[in-house]
Amino acid sequence: MSNNGLLQQRGFDVSVVAFDLDGTLVDTLPDLHTATILTLNDLGYDPVSADVVRQHIGQGIEYLLLELFKDLGIQIEATDLNNIAQQFRAHYARHVCDDSELFPGIEHVLKTLQHRGLKMACLTNKSELFTGPILNKLGIRSYFQEVICGDTLEKRKPDPLPLRVLASRFGVDTRHVLMVGDSKTDTACARNAGAPVVCVPFGYRSGMALSDLDCDAILGVAEDLLNMIEKA
């Protein structure tokens, strides 16, 4: 973590707050776990725990499956991976928001930032097919003026392109876009784009310690974000 600390980050001139989805706004693990179990069952494999799935969330379905099979000691070909990913997507589409829920304090944060006139966006590596239903079912889509998904552009996080495009759409410099995330994917995207970034205490970090993330501040609870940009 950067030595700047939370108090000094209040000096940031923040015009836009960009939130990651999985692990930051929403705990999507339960439904991703369900889709994983159903996919493994289709293939004749035993189920895995939610903690195993947690380690590989945030970089797309193919990545999740590839790493999962590595954990299981199973080698699969690229063509097989594509077919398995399609099976996974079919299961996930049927269960995309059965048990997923907002993390504590998130709705209050979104309402308060909206009331203060802050512009907000959702910047996720999740595909558009699943992002929309989750945001809509949980009642938070209306908070975001922009939503950029993993398949919206030709590149996704940790590449800086999504954040740069987002800043351009709002007509601001990336220095004035605060990225809020939970993983190295989010912090790297922000750093690559020259944007400030803070991390939530919950989420999915592929085994990394929260303190090892290259961020400007770590929130103790979601509501800490309100104090950080109170005067922005």
XYZ file of N, CA and C in Angstrom:
696
model
N 0.835 -1.201 0.000
C 0.000 0.000 0.000
C 0.865 1.244 0.000
N 0.400 2.283 -0.657
C 1.119 3.552 -0.689
C 1.196 4.141 0.705
N 2.217 4.952 0.945
C 2.371 5.606 2.239
C 1.498 6.848 2.382
N 0.752 7.188 1.320
C -0.050 8.410 1.376
C -1.082 8.370 2.494
N -1.756 7.229 2.633
C -2.725 7.087 3.708
C -4.052 7.752 3.415
N -5.057 7.373 4.203
C -6.422 7.812 3.961
C -6.602 9.307 4.093
N -6.053 9.928 5.128
C -6.298 11.350 5.351
C -5.775 12.193 4.203
N -4.573 11.880 3.740
C -3.997 12.670 2.659
C -4.745 12.476 1.349
N -5.409 11.331 1.195
C -6.141 11.101 -0.038
C -7.366 11.996 -0.153
N -7.788 12.634 0.930
C -8.920 13.549 0.863
C -8.604 14.751 -0.016
N -7.308 14.989 -0.271
C -6.934 16.115 -1.099
C -7.118 15.854 -2.585
N -7.435 14.617 -2.973
C -7.629 14.305 -4.375
C -8.798 15.098 -4.949
N -8.625 15.580 -6.154
C -9.695 16.267 -6.869
C -10.471 15.206 -7.645
N -11.425 14.583 -6.989
C -12.163 13.462 -7.564
C -13.443 13.954 -8.228
N -13.586 13.644 -9.507
C -14.806 13.979 -10.241
C -15.669 12.754 -10.497
N -15.017 11.596 -10.602
C -15.705 10.350 -10.933
C -15.197 9.240 -10.020
N -16.107 8.395 -9.557
C -15.728 7.213 -8.781
C -16.091 5.983 -9.606
N -15.091 5.154 -9.903
C -15.293 3.948 -10.707
C -15.179 2.719 -9.815
N -16.246 1.946 -9.735
C -16.289 0.767 -8.878
C -16.113 -0.516 -9.686
N -15.272 -1.398 -9.189
C -15.241 -2.771 -9.674
C -16.540 -3.443 -9.214
N -16.885 -4.572 -9.834
C -18.128 -5.263 -9.473
C -17.884 -6.444 -8.531
N -17.310 -7.530 -9.059
C -17.104 -8.738 -8.250
C -16.131 -8.479 -7.107
N -16.592 -8.675 -5.891
C -15.710 -8.518 -4.740
C -15.614 -7.109 -4.209
N -16.187 -6.139 -4.929
C -16.151 -4.745 -4.488
C -17.550 -4.240 -4.179
N -18.422 -4.285 -5.167
C -19.820 -3.913 -4.953
C -20.637 -5.112 -4.487
N -20.396 -6.236 -5.126
C -21.261 -7.409 -4.952
C -20.455 -8.658 -4.611
N -20.981 -9.429 -3.665
C -20.422 -10.744 -3.365
C -21.060 -11.731 -4.337
N -20.381 -11.984 -5.441
C -20.897 -12.872 -6.481
C -20.428 -14.314 -6.312
N -19.631 -14.561 -5.295
C -19.055 -15.890 -5.098
C -20.098 -17.006 -5.024
N -21.209 -16.841 -4.284
C -22.153 -17.956 -4.169
C -22.647 -18.487 -5.513
N -22.973 -17.586 -6.441
C -23.506 -18.030 -7.730
C -22.414 -18.524 -8.672
N -21.223 -17.953 -8.574
C -20.094 -18.479 -9.339
C -19.732 -19.881 -8.851
N -19.851 -20.087 -7.558
C -19.592 -21.410 -6.983
C -20.622 -22.416 -7.486
N -21.883 -22.000 -7.522
C -22.941 -22.876 -8.028
C -22.669 -23.291 -9.465
N -22.333 -22.314 -10.310
C -22.048 -22.610 -11.719
C -20.846 -23.532 -11.855
N -19.870 -23.358 -10.984
C -18.678 -24.212 -11.016
C -19.029 -25.650 -10.670
N -19.807 -25.829 -9.616
C -20.201 -27.176 -9.191
C -20.995 -27.881 -10.292
N -21.930 -27.159 -10.904
C -22.757 -27.747 -11.962
C -21.912 -28.121 -13.179
N -20.939 -27.276 -13.499
C -20.059 -27.561 -14.635
C -19.187 -28.779 -14.354
N -18.621 -28.840 -13.165
C -17.802 -29.995 -12.792
C -18.637 -31.273 -12.799
N -19.869 -31.166 -12.342
C -20.764 -32.323 -12.338
C -21.017 -32.823 -13.759
N -21.196 -31.874 -14.697
C -21.382 -32.253 -16.102
C -20.206 -33.072 -16.617
N -19.023 -32.748 -16.120
C -17.793 -33.386 -16.595
C -17.410 -34.621 -15.784
N -18.207 -34.918 -14.759
C -17.944 -36.097 -13.951
C -16.948 -35.896 -12.835
N -16.715 -34.632 -12.452
C -15.765 -34.335 -11.377
C -16.499 -33.981 -10.087
N -15.818 -34.201 -8.976
C -16.387 -33.868 -7.674
C -16.452 -32.353 -7.491
N -17.360 -31.878 -6.664
C -17.451 -30.438 -6.397
C -16.237 -29.927 -5.633
N -16.007 -28.620 -5.732
C -14.936 -27.966 -4.976
C -15.570 -26.946 -4.038
N -14.813 -26.514 -3.056
C -15.336 -25.554 -2.090
C -15.404 -24.155 -2.692
N -16.179 -23.304 -2.062
C -16.280 -21.906 -2.492
C -14.934 -21.204 -2.367
N -14.141 -21.589 -1.379
C -12.833 -20.952 -1.192
C -11.902 -21.215 -2.371
N -12.024 -22.376 -2.987
C -11.212 -22.680 -4.166
C -11.604 -21.759 -5.315
N -12.894 -21.559 -5.510
C -13.388 -20.683 -6.579
C -12.985 -19.239 -6.311
N -13.053 -18.841 -5.058
C -12.734 -17.463 -4.664
C -11.355 -17.024 -5.167
N -10.408 -17.937 -5.176
C -9.030 -17.595 -5.535
C -8.883 -17.127 -6.979
N -9.872 -17.432 -7.826
C -9.695 -17.204 -9.261
C -10.750 -16.286 -9.875
N -11.448 -15.531 -9.052
C -12.472 -14.612 -9.559
C -11.831 -13.290 -9.972
N -12.326 -12.726 -11.062
C -11.931 -11.367 -11.413
C -11.258 -11.187 -12.757
N -10.886 -12.290 -13.408
C -10.211 -12.171 -14.703
C -10.908 -12.966 -15.797
N -12.186 -13.210 -15.611
C -12.958 -13.882 -16.645
C -13.165 -15.361 -16.368
N -14.141 -15.918 -17.070
C -14.524 -17.314 -16.858
C -13.439 -18.283 -17.313
N -12.822 -18.012 -18.474
C -11.770 -18.908 -18.960
C -10.615 -18.988 -17.965
N -10.245 -17.841 -17.412
C -9.166 -17.823 -16.421
C -9.572 -18.623 -15.185
N -10.783 -18.409 -14.715
C -11.266 -19.130 -13.534
C -11.183 -20.635 -13.763
N -11.673 -21.083 -14.912
C -11.690 -22.517 -15.197
C -10.283 -23.076 -15.383
N -9.445 -22.339 -16.088
C -8.079 -22.805 -16.329
C -7.325 -22.990 -15.019
N -7.439 -22.002 -14.135
C -6.756 -22.088 -12.844
C -7.368 -23.173 -11.962
N -8.680 -23.328 -12.050
C -9.357 -24.364 -11.277
C -8.856 -25.749 -11.680
N -8.773 -25.988 -12.980
C -8.303 -27.295 -13.436
C -6.833 -27.516 -13.088
N -6.052 -26.453 -13.071
C -4.665 -26.578 -12.613
C -4.639 -27.033 -11.163
N -5.513 -26.427 -10.342
C -5.594 -26.818 -8.935
C -5.943 -28.296 -8.790
N -6.775 -28.776 -9.702
C -7.234 -30.162 -9.639
C -6.267 -31.124 -10.321
N -5.195 -30.575 -10.910
C -4.222 -31.419 -11.590
C -4.722 -31.966 -12.907
N -5.646 -31.242 -13.535
C -6.248 -31.684 -14.796
C -5.768 -30.782 -15.927
N -5.208 -31.369 -16.956
C -4.744 -30.601 -18.111
C -5.815 -30.640 -19.192
N -6.197 -29.466 -19.704
C -7.224 -29.409 -20.736
C -6.718 -28.616 -21.934
N -7.198 -28.997 -23.111
C -6.827 -28.315 -24.345
C -7.659 -27.049 -24.515
N -7.161 -26.145 -25.355
C -7.844 -24.870 -25.570
C -9.260 -25.068 -26.093
N -9.435 -26.023 -27.012
C -10.777 -26.264 -27.555
C -11.713 -26.789 -26.477
N -11.191 -27.647 -25.617
C -12.003 -28.160 -24.513
C -12.365 -27.039 -23.552
N -11.410 -26.146 -23.304
C -11.663 -25.025 -22.401
C -12.798 -24.157 -22.928
N -12.810 -23.910 -24.227
C -13.879 -23.104 -24.817
C -15.238 -23.760 -24.623
N -15.295 -25.061 -24.838
C -16.560 -25.778 -24.675
C -17.015 -25.781 -23.219
N -16.065 -25.991 -22.322
C -16.393 -26.003 -20.894
C -16.848 -24.620 -20.445
N -16.205 -23.582 -20.971
C -16.597 -22.211 -20.627
C -18.029 -21.932 -21.066
N -18.426 -22.476 -22.209
C -19.805 -22.291 -22.668
C -20.784 -23.002 -21.736
N -20.411 -24.187 -21.267
C -21.244 -24.887 -20.289
C -21.380 -24.056 -19.015
N -20.251 -23.521 -18.572
C -20.252 -22.700 -17.362
C -21.174 -21.501 -17.544
N -21.057 -20.809 -18.680
C -21.876 -19.616 -18.930
C -23.366 -19.953 -18.918
N -23.708 -21.100 -19.470
C -25.115 -21.510 -19.485
C -25.635 -21.713 -18.065
N -24.840 -22.366 -17.230
C -25.245 -22.561 -15.832
C -25.306 -21.226 -15.092
N -24.297 -20.393 -15.312
C -24.236 -19.115 -14.598
C -25.385 -18.202 -15.009
N -25.757 -18.238 -16.280
C -26.868 -17.410 -16.755
C -28.164 -17.765 -16.036
N -28.318 -19.024 -15.683
C -29.537 -19.455 -14.983
C -29.497 -19.135 -13.493
N -28.314 -18.894 -12.956
C -28.178 -18.670 -11.511
C -27.407 -17.389 -11.194
N -27.363 -16.443 -12.138
C -26.446 -15.309 -12.049
C -26.649 -14.440 -10.814
N -27.860 -14.372 -10.311
C -28.074 -13.547 -9.117
C -29.042 -14.215 -8.153
N -28.905 -15.531 -7.999
C -29.731 -16.258 -7.034
C -29.365 -15.874 -5.605
N -28.077 -15.881 -5.317
C -27.612 -15.646 -3.950
C -26.583 -14.531 -3.834
N -26.234 -13.897 -4.938
C -25.298 -12.765 -4.883
C -25.953 -11.601 -4.163
N -25.169 -10.834 -3.427
C -25.728 -9.705 -2.686
C -24.689 -8.606 -2.528
N -25.191 -7.397 -2.271
C -24.304 -6.261 -2.053
C -23.505 -6.465 -0.776
N -22.258 -6.036 -0.794
C -21.467 -6.068 0.427
C -22.006 -5.024 1.408
N -21.769 -5.205 2.703
C -22.277 -4.272 3.716
C -21.851 -2.834 3.445
N -22.806 -1.927 3.531
C -22.533 -0.503 3.402
C -22.508 0.030 1.986
N -22.500 -0.842 0.989
C -22.359 -0.396 -0.401
C -23.537 0.459 -0.857
N -24.748 0.035 -0.580
C -25.898 0.814 -1.055
C -25.925 2.198 -0.419
N -25.575 2.280 0.848
C -25.517 3.582 1.523
C -24.460 4.471 0.877
N -23.324 3.902 0.546
C -22.255 4.664 -0.109
C -22.729 5.194 -1.459
N -23.356 4.350 -2.252
C -23.827 4.768 -3.572
C -24.881 5.867 -3.470
N -25.809 5.705 -2.558
C -26.855 6.718 -2.373
C -26.258 8.053 -1.950
N -25.312 7.996 -1.031
C -24.714 9.228 -0.515
C -23.892 9.941 -1.584
N -23.102 9.196 -2.334
C -22.305 9.805 -3.397
C -23.200 10.404 -4.475
N -24.284 9.727 -4.780
C -25.234 10.266 -5.756
C -25.852 11.560 -5.246
N -26.196 11.583 -3.976
C -26.778 12.779 -3.362
C -25.795 13.945 -3.400
N -24.516 13.645 -3.269
C -23.486 14.690 -3.305
C -23.159 15.151 -4.729
N -23.719 14.472 -5.705
C -23.489 14.877 -7.085
C -22.274 14.267 -7.742
N -21.674 13.253 -7.108
C -20.516 12.580 -7.705
C -20.978 11.701 -8.866
N -20.232 11.713 -9.941
C -20.507 10.814 -11.054
C -19.896 9.457 -10.735
N -20.607 8.402 -11.118
C -20.138 7.061 -10.791
C -20.214 6.141 -11.999
N -19.353 5.142 -11.984
C -19.318 4.158 -13.062
C -18.996 2.791 -12.482
N -19.373 1.756 -13.209
C -18.987 0.388 -12.869
C -17.991 -0.065 -13.925
N -16.821 -0.485 -13.475
C -15.736 -0.896 -14.375
C -15.350 -2.326 -14.012
N -15.820 -3.290 -14.791
C -15.692 -4.694 -14.423
C -15.127 -5.531 -15.564
N -14.524 -6.650 -15.217
C -14.082 -7.614 -16.222
C -15.169 -8.634 -16.533
N -16.275 -8.547 -15.847
C -17.393 -9.447 -16.104
C -18.030 -9.098 -17.448
N -18.566 -10.075 -18.143
C -19.167 -9.809 -19.444
C -20.478 -9.040 -19.291
N -20.871 -8.359 -20.362
C -22.118 -7.597 -20.354
C -23.318 -8.508 -20.107
N -23.230 -9.749 -20.574
C -24.321 -10.708 -20.426
C -24.725 -10.900 -18.972
N -23.744 -10.851 -18.063
C -24.017 -11.092 -16.648
C -24.058 -9.813 -15.821
N -23.325 -8.801 -16.245
C -23.253 -7.564 -15.462
C -24.601 -6.875 -15.353
N -25.287 -6.716 -16.478
C -26.581 -6.040 -16.476
C -27.592 -6.677 -15.539
N -27.813 -7.989 -15.642
C -28.769 -8.642 -14.747
C -28.437 -8.479 -13.266
N -27.151 -8.521 -12.922
C -26.766 -8.363 -11.521
C -27.065 -6.950 -11.032
N -26.635 -5.952 -11.792
C -26.875 -4.560 -11.395
C -28.361 -4.263 -11.296
N -29.131 -4.794 -12.245
C -30.572 -4.526 -12.249
C -31.294 -5.245 -11.115
N -30.972 -6.510 -10.907
C -31.673 -7.271 -9.869
C -31.375 -6.732 -8.475
N -30.157 -6.250 -8.275
C -29.789 -5.715 -6.964
C -30.158 -4.245 -6.818
N -30.731 -3.667 -7.867
C -31.270 -2.309 -7.789
C -30.254 -1.195 -7.770
N -29.080 -1.409 -8.370
C -28.049 -0.367 -8.311
C -27.644 0.161 -9.687
N -28.265 -0.327 -10.752
C -27.866 0.121 -12.095
C -28.012 1.631 -12.266
N -29.038 2.212 -11.674
C -29.325 3.637 -11.882
C -28.277 4.563 -11.267
N -27.427 4.038 -10.409
C -26.389 4.876 -9.798
C -25.254 5.188 -10.775
N -25.126 4.397 -11.819
C -23.955 4.493 -12.689
C -24.283 5.147 -14.025
N -23.565 6.229 -14.315
C -23.728 6.884 -15.610
C -23.058 6.083 -16.732
N -22.064 5.301 -16.376
C -21.357 4.473 -17.352
C -21.094 3.088 -16.757
N -21.181 2.071 -17.617
C -20.810 0.707 -17.244
C -19.915 0.154 -18.351
N -18.693 -0.189 -18.002
C -17.761 -0.793 -18.956
C -17.436 -2.203 -18.473
N -17.727 -3.186 -19.327
C -17.557 -4.585 -18.958
C -16.314 -5.181 -19.612
N -16.055 -6.426 -19.289
C -14.860 -7.075 -19.802
C -14.857 -7.267 -21.302
N -16.055 -7.288 -21.915
C -16.143 -7.455 -23.365
C -16.673 -6.210 -24.064
N -16.665 -5.073 -23.379
C -17.100 -3.819 -23.993
C -16.045 -3.291 -24.959
N -14.783 -3.404 -24.568
C -13.663 -2.890 -25.356
C -12.751 -4.040 -25.776
N -11.728 -3.727 -26.575
C -10.813 -4.768 -27.029
C -9.846 -5.211 -25.940
N -9.713 -4.413 -24.884
C -8.859 -4.780 -23.759
C -9.610 -4.541 -22.456
N -9.202 -5.226 -21.419
C -9.851 -5.078 -20.121
C -8.797 -4.930 -19.030
N -9.241 -4.670 -17.807
C -8.311 -4.568 -16.687
C -7.447 -5.828 -16.612
N -6.158 -5.710 -16.313
C -5.423 -4.555 -15.778
C -4.925 -3.555 -16.819
N -5.236 -3.787 -18.099
C -4.868 -2.791 -19.101
C -5.550 -1.464 -18.755
N -4.888 -0.335 -18.987
C -5.468 0.960 -18.629
C -6.579 1.436 -19.553
N -6.779 0.770 -20.698
C -7.751 1.253 -21.681
C -9.146 1.490 -21.106
N -9.738 0.543 -20.358
C -11.089 0.791 -19.850
C -11.191 2.051 -18.999
N -10.204 2.281 -18.154
C -10.257 3.459 -17.293
C -10.033 4.733 -18.107
N -9.165 4.659 -19.093
C -8.931 5.827 -19.947
C -10.171 6.164 -20.773
N -10.832 5.146 -21.302
C -12.066 5.375 -22.058
C -13.137 5.961 -21.149
N -13.218 5.436 -19.943
C -14.185 5.947 -18.977
C -13.941 7.423 -18.695
N -12.701 7.779 -18.433
C -12.365 9.178 -18.168
C -12.731 10.057 -19.357
N -12.467 9.565 -20.561
C -12.786 10.322 -21.767
C -14.284 10.552 -21.896
N -15.068 9.543 -21.583
C -16.524 9.674 -21.679
C -17.063 10.716 -20.700
N -16.402 10.840 -19.571
C -16.820 11.840 -18.585
C -16.159 13.196 -18.830
N -15.208 13.223 -19.749
C -14.530 14.478 -20.053
C -13.578 14.943 -18.973
N -12.930 13.983 -18.286
C -11.992 14.326 -17.218
C -10.678 13.591 -17.437
N -9.633 14.060 -16.766
C -8.351 13.370 -16.778
C -8.431 12.163 -15.846
N -7.669 11.116 -16.152
C -7.695 9.924 -15.300
C -7.273 10.222 -13.865
N -6.529 11.297 -13.659
C -6.122 11.670 -12.299
C -7.322 12.016 -11.429
N -8.442 12.316 -12.061
C -9.639 12.712 -11.325
C -10.685 11.598 -11.262
N -10.268 10.388 -11.646
C -11.137 9.214 -11.540
C -10.599 8.323 -10.429
N -11.360 8.147 -9.384
C -10.944 7.293 -8.267
C -11.438 5.877 -8.506
N -10.507 4.938 -8.634
C -10.855 3.534 -8.799
C -11.039 2.897 -7.433
N -12.137 2.179 -7.260
C -12.403 1.442 -6.022
C -12.480 -0.035 -6.383
N -11.565 -0.829 -5.833
C -11.522 -2.237 -6.189
C -11.110 -3.126 -5.044
N -10.843 -4.385 -5.373
C -10.504 -5.358 -4.331
C -9.284 -6.201 -4.667
N -8.685 -5.979 -5.855
C -7.637 -6.901 -6.283
C -6.517 -6.218 -7.052
N -5.477 -6.999 -7.332
C -4.343 -6.503 -8.110
C -4.782 -6.076 -9.503
N -5.792 -6.728 -10.044
C -6.314 -6.351 -11.359
C -6.781 -4.906 -11.363
N -7.449 -4.503 -10.296
C -7.962 -3.134 -10.188
C -6.845 -2.130 -9.932
N -5.942 -2.478 -9.025
C -4.871 -1.530 -8.700
C -3.925 -1.343 -9.881
N -3.657 -2.421 -10.606
C -2.776 -2.313 -11.770
C -3.416 -1.474 -12.864
N -4.704 -1.646 -13.069
C -5.422 -0.835 -14.062
C -5.304 0.641 -13.721
N -5.528 0.973 -12.458
C -5.454 2.370 -12.029
C -4.041 2.918 -12.170
N -3.069 2.170 -11.712
C -1.683 2.625 -11.795
C -1.270 2.818 -13.262
N -1.652 1.883 -14.116
C -1.309 1.971 -15.532
C -1.950 3.178 -16.206
N -3.089 3.613 -15.660
C -3.806 4.751 -16.236
C -3.480 6.066 -15.545
N -2.693 6.015 -14.471
C -2.361 7.227 -13.731
C -3.488 7.729 -12.861
N -4.307 6.800 -12.368
C -5.457 7.162 -11.538
C -5.236 6.733 -10.090
N -5.830 7.445 -9.136
C -5.773 7.010 -7.738
C -6.641 5.775 -7.542
N -6.310 4.975 -6.543
C -7.063 3.745 -6.315
C -7.098 3.418 -4.832
N -8.265 3.000 -4.354
C -8.419 2.527 -2.982
C -9.027 1.131 -3.029
N -8.787 0.356 -1.977
C -9.270 -1.021 -1.934
C -10.217 -1.251 -0.766
N -11.224 -2.058 -1.024
C -12.174 -2.444 0.015
C -11.572 -3.593 0.826
N -12.033 -3.792 2.060
C -11.449 -4.843 2.898
C -11.962 -6.236 2.564
N -13.068 -6.308 1.818
C -13.599 -7.617 1.420
C -13.150 -7.923 -0.010
N -13.669 -8.976 -0.601
C -13.371 -9.244 -1.999
C -12.501 -10.452 -2.247
N -11.983 -10.526 -3.490
C -11.248 -11.694 -3.966
C -9.882 -11.246 -4.478
N -8.815 -11.776 -3.885
C -7.477 -11.287 -4.218
C -6.506 -12.388 -4.635
N -7.020 -13.531 -5.034
C -6.161 -14.628 -5.510
C -5.038 -14.947 -4.530
N -5.350 -14.913 -3.247
C -4.372 -15.280 -2.234
C -3.467 -14.165 -1.778
N -3.538 -12.996 -2.416
C -2.695 -11.868 -2.001
C -3.200 -11.265 -0.701
N -2.278 -10.815 0.125
C -2.663 -10.093 1.334
C -3.136 -8.700 0.945
N -4.132 -8.210 1.647
C -4.669 -6.882 1.365
C -3.577 -5.822 1.437
N -2.680 -5.973 2.392
C -1.613 -4.990 2.590
C -0.583 -4.986 1.462
N -0.589 -6.029 0.626
C 0.370 -6.110 -0.475
C -0.112 -5.416 -1.745
N -1.358 -4.985 -1.755
C -1.894 -4.327 -2.944
C -1.327 -2.913 -3.080
N -1.007 -2.530 -4.295
C -0.434 -1.209 -4.570
C -1.560 -0.183 -4.696
N -2.100 0.208 -3.545
C -3.206 1.169 -3.548
C -2.861 2.370 -2.669
N -3.643 3.424 -2.812
C -3.399 4.644 -2.050
C -4.010 4.591 -0.658
N -4.998 3.737 -0.477
C -5.617 3.583 0.841
C -6.427 2.301 0.870
N -6.567 1.742 2.063
C -7.421 0.580 2.279
C -8.567 1.011 3.178
N -9.777 0.774 2.738
C -10.943 1.151 3.524
C -11.161 0.135 4.638
N -11.437 0.617 5.844
C -11.770 -0.284 6.936
C -13.149 -0.879 6.737
N -14.077 -0.027 6.328
C -15.438 -0.411 5.948
C -15.791 0.410 4.716
N -16.832 0.009 4.018
C -17.197 0.700 2.779
C -17.448 2.187 3.005
N -18.060 2.511 4.147
C -18.412 3.905 4.426
C -17.203 4.822 4.574
N -16.016 4.269 4.776
C -14.811 5.104 4.846
C -14.615 5.899 3.561
N -15.135 5.378 2.473
C -15.007 6.081 1.193
C -15.684 7.444 1.247
N -16.768 7.543 1.989
C -17.497 8.809 2.096
C -16.648 9.866 2.779
N -15.914 9.493 3.804
C -15.039 10.438 4.496
C -13.863 10.839 3.618
N -13.380 9.893 2.828
C -12.208 10.148 2.013
C -12.468 11.195 0.936
N -13.648 11.186 0.348
C -13.939 12.132 -0.735
C -15.005 13.143 -0.322
N -15.117 13.359 0.976
C -16.140 14.263 1.498
C -16.033 15.656 0.900
N -14.799 16.126 0.672
C -14.619 17.496 0.204
C -14.247 17.557 -1.273
N -14.357 16.410 -1.940
C -13.976 16.375 -3.354
C -14.977 17.154 -4.196
